[in-house]
PDB file of C-alpha atoms in Angstrom:
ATOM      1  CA  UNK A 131       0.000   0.000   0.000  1.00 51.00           C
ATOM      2  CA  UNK A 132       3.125   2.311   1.005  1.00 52.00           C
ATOM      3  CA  UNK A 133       4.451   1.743  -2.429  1.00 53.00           C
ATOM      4  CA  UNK A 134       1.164   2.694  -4.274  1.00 48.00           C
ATOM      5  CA  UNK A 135       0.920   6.027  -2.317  1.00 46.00           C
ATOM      6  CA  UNK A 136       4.126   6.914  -2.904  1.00 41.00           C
ATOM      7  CA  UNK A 137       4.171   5.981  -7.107  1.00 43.00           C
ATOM      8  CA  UNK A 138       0.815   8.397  -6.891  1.00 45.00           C
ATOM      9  CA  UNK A 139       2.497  11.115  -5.179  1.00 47.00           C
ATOM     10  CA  UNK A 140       5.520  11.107  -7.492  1.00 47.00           C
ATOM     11  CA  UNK A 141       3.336  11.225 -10.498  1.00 49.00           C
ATOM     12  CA  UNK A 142       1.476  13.472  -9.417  1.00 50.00           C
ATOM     13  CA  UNK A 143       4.492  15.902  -8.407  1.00 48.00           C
ATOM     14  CA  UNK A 144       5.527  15.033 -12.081  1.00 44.00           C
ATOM     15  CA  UNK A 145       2.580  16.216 -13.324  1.00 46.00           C
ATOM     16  CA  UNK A 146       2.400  19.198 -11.690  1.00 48.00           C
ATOM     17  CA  UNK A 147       6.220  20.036 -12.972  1.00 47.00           C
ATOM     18  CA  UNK A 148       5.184  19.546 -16.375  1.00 48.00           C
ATOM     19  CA  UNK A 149       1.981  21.429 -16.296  1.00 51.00           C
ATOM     20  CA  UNK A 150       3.647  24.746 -14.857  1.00 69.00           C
ATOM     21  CA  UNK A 151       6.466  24.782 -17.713  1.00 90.00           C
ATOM     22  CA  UNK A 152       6.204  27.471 -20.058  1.00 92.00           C
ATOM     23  CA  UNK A 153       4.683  26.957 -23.316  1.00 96.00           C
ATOM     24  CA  UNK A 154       5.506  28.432 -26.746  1.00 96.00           C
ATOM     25  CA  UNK A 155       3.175  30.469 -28.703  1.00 97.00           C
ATOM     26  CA  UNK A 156       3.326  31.674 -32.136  1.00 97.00           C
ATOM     27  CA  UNK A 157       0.740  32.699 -34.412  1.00 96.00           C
ATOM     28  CA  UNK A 158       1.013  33.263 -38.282  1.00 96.00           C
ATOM     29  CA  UNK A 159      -1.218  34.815 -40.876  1.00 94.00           C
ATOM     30  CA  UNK A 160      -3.005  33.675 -43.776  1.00 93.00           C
ATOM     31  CA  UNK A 161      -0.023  33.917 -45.746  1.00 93.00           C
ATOM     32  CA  UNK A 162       2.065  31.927 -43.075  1.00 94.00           C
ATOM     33  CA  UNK A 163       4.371  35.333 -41.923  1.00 95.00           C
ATOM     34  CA  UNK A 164       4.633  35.404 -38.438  1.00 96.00           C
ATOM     35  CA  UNK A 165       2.720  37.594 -36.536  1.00 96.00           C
ATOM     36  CA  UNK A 166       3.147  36.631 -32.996  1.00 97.00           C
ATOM     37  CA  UNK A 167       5.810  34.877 -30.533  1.00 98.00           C
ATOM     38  CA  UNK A 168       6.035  34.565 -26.820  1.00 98.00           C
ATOM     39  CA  UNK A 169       5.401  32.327 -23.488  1.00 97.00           C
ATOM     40  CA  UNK A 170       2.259  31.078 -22.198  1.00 97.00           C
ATOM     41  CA  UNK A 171       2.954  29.857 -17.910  1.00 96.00           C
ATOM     42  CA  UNK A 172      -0.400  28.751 -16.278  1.00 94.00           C
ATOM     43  CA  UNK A 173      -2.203  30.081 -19.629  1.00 95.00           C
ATOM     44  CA  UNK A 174      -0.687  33.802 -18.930  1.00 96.00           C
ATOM     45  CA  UNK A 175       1.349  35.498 -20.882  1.00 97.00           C
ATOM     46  CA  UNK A 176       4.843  35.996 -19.567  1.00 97.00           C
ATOM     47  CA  UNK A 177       8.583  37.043 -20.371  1.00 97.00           C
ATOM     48  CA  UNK A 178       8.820  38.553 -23.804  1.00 97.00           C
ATOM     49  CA  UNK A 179       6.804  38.669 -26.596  1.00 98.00           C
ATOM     50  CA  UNK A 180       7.234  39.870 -29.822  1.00 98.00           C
ATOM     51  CA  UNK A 181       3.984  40.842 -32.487  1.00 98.00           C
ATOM     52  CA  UNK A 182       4.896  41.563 -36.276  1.00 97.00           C
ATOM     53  CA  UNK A 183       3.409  43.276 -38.783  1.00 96.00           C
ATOM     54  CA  UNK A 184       1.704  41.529 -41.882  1.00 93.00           C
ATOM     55  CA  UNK A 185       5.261  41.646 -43.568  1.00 92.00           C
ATOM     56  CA  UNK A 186       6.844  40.226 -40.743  1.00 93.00           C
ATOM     57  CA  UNK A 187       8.859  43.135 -39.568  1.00 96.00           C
ATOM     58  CA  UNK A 188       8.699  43.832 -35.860  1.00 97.00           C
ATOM     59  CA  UNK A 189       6.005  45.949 -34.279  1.00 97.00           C
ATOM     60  CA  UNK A 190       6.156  45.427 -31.090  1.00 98.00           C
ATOM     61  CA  UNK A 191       8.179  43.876 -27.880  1.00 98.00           C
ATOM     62  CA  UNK A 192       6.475  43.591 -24.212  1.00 97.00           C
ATOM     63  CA  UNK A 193       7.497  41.762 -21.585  1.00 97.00           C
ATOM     64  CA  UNK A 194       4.711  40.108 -19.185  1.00 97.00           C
ATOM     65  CA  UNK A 195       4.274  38.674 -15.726  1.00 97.00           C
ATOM     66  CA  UNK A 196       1.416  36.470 -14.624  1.00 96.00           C
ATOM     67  CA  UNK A 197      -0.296  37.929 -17.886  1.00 96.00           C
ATOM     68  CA  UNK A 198      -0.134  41.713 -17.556  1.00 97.00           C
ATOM     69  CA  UNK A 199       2.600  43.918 -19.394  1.00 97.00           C
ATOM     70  CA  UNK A 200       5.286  44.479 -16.479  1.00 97.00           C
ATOM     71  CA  UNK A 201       8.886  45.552 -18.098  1.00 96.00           C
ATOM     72  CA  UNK A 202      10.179  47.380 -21.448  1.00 96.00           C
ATOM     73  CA  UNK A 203       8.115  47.674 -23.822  1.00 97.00           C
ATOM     74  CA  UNK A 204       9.942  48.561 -27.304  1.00 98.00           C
ATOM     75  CA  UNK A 205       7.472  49.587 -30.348  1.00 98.00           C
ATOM     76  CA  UNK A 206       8.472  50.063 -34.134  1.00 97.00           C
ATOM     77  CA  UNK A 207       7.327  51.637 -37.470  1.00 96.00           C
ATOM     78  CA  UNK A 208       6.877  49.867 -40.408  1.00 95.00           C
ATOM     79  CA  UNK A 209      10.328  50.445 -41.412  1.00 93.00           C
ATOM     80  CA  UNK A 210      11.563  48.507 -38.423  1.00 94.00           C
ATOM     81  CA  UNK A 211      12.386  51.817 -36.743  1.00 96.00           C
ATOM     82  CA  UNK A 212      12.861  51.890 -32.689  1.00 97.00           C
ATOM     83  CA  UNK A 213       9.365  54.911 -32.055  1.00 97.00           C
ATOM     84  CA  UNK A 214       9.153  54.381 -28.085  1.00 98.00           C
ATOM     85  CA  UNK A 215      10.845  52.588 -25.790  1.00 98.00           C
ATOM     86  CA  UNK A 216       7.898  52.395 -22.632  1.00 97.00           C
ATOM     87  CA  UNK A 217       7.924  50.822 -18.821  1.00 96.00           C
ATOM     88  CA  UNK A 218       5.367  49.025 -17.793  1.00 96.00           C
ATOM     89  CA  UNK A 219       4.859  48.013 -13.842  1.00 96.00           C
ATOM     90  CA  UNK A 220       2.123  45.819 -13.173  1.00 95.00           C
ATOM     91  CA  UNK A 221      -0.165  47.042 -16.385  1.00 95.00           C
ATOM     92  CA  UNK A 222       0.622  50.976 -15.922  1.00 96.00           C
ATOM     93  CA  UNK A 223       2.627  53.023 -17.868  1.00 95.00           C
ATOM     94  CA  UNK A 224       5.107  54.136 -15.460  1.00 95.00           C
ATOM     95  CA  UNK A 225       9.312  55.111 -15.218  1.00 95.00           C
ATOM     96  CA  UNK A 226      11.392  56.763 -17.858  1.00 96.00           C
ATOM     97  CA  UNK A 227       9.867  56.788 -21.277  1.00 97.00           C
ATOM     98  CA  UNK A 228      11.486  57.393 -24.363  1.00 98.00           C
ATOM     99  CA  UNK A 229       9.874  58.819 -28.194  1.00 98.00           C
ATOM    100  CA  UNK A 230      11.457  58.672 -31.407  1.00 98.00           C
ATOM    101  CA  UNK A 231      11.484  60.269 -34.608  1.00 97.00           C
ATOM    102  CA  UNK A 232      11.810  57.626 -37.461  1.00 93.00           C
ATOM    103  CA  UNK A 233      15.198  59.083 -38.283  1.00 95.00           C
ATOM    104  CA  UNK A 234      16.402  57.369 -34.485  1.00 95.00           C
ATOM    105  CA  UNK A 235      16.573  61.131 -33.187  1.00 97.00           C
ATOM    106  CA  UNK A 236      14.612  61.371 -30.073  1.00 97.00           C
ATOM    107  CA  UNK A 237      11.683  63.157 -30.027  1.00 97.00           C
ATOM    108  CA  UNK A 238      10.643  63.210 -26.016  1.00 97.00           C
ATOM    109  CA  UNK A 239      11.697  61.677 -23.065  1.00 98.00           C
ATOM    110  CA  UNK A 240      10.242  61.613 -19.695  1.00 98.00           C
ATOM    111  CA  UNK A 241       8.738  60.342 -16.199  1.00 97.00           C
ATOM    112  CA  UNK A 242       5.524  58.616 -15.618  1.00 97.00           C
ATOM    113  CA  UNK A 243       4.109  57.681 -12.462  1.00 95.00           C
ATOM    114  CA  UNK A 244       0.448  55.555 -13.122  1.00 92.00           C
ATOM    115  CA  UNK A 245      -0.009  56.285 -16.426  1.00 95.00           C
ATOM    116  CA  UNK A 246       0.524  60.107 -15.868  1.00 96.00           C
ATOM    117  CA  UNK A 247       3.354  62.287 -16.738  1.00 97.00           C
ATOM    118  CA  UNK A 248       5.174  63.165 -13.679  1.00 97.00           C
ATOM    119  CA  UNK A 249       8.329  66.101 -13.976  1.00 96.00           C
ATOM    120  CA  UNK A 250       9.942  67.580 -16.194  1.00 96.00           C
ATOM    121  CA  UNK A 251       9.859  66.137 -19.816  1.00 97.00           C
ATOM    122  CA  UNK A 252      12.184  67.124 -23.027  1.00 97.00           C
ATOM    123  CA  UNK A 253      11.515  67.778 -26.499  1.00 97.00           C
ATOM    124  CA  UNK A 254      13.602  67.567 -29.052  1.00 98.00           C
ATOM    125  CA  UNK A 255      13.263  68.722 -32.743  1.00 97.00           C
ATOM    126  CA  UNK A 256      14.036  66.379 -35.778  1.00 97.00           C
ATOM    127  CA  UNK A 257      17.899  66.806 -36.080  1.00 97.00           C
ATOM    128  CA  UNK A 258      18.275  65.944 -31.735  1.00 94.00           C
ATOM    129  CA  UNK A 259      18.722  69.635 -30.754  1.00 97.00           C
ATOM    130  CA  UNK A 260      16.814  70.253 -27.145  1.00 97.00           C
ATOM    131  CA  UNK A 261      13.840  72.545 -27.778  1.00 96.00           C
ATOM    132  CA  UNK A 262      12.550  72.575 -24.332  1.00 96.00           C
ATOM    133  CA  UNK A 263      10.760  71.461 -21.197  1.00 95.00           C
ATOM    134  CA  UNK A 264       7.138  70.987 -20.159  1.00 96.00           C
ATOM    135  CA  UNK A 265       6.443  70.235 -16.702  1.00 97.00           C
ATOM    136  CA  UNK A 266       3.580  68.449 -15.503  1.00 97.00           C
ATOM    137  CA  UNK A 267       2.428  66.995 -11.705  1.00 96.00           C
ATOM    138  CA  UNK A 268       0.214  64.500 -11.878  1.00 96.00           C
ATOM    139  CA  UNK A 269      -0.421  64.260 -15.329  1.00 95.00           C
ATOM    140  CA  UNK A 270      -1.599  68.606 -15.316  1.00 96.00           C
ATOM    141  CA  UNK A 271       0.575  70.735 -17.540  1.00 96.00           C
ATOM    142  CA  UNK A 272       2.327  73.110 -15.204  1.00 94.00           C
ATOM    143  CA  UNK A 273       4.798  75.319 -16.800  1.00 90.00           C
ATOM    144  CA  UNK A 274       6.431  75.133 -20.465  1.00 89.00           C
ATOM    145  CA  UNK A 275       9.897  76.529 -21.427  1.00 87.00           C
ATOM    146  CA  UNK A 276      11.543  76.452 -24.793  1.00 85.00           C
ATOM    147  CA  UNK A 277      14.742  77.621 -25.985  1.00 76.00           C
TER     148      UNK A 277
END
């Protein structure tokens, strides 16, 4: 009787090991292209995961936990172009956030705390130059300087 418990209780820890290993993902289109990659654990979304447009370039990169965006988030034109490089914490928007013009210049760059701009942000024109600085407090526009 000892014996049978015990060759349940192993395969039944076995079981369990197997069942919480991540499992790939990837989706094509009609056409076969790839459109989507990542990691299912306990059917949720986690590390990274990258989506494609129709022609297979890259369009996006998030990173999950337990199903909900929580990392960098990297998103691209059509061109394959780097537009925003985003945080994510538990869902929200929130840390250092970073816009591009499709030429790789950046175009803004700030703080958000909750999905709301927080601080100081830059803004740059097309060629990189610093044009200036909005500040905002809880997402409200306080004060704007340019150069």
């Amino acid at each position: 009787m000892k014996k049978i418990f015990l060759l349940f209780i192993i395969s039944n820890i076995s079981f369990c090991a197997i069942a919480q290993e991540k499992q790939k993902h990837t989706k094509r289109n009609q056409d076969g292209v790839l459109i989507e990659e990542g990691y299912y654990l306990k059917n949720k979304k986690t590390d990274e995961w990258n989506f494609y447009y129709g022609n297979g370039t890259i369009c996006l990169k998030n990173n999950y936990k337990n199903g909900v965006l929580n990392g960098k988030s990297i998103r691209y034109d059509l061109q394959g172009n780097i537009i925003a490089e985003l945080t994510y914490l538990e869902g929200k928007i929130t840390g250092h956030q970073i816009y591009y013009y499709p030429n790789g210049n950046k175009l803004s760059e700030g703080k958000m705390i909750n999905e709301k701009e927080e601080g100081a942000w830059k803004y740059y024109n097309i060629n990189g130059e610093l044009m200036g600085y909005v500040k905002y407090k809880n997402g409200i526009q306080l004060n704007e300087k340019t150069k």
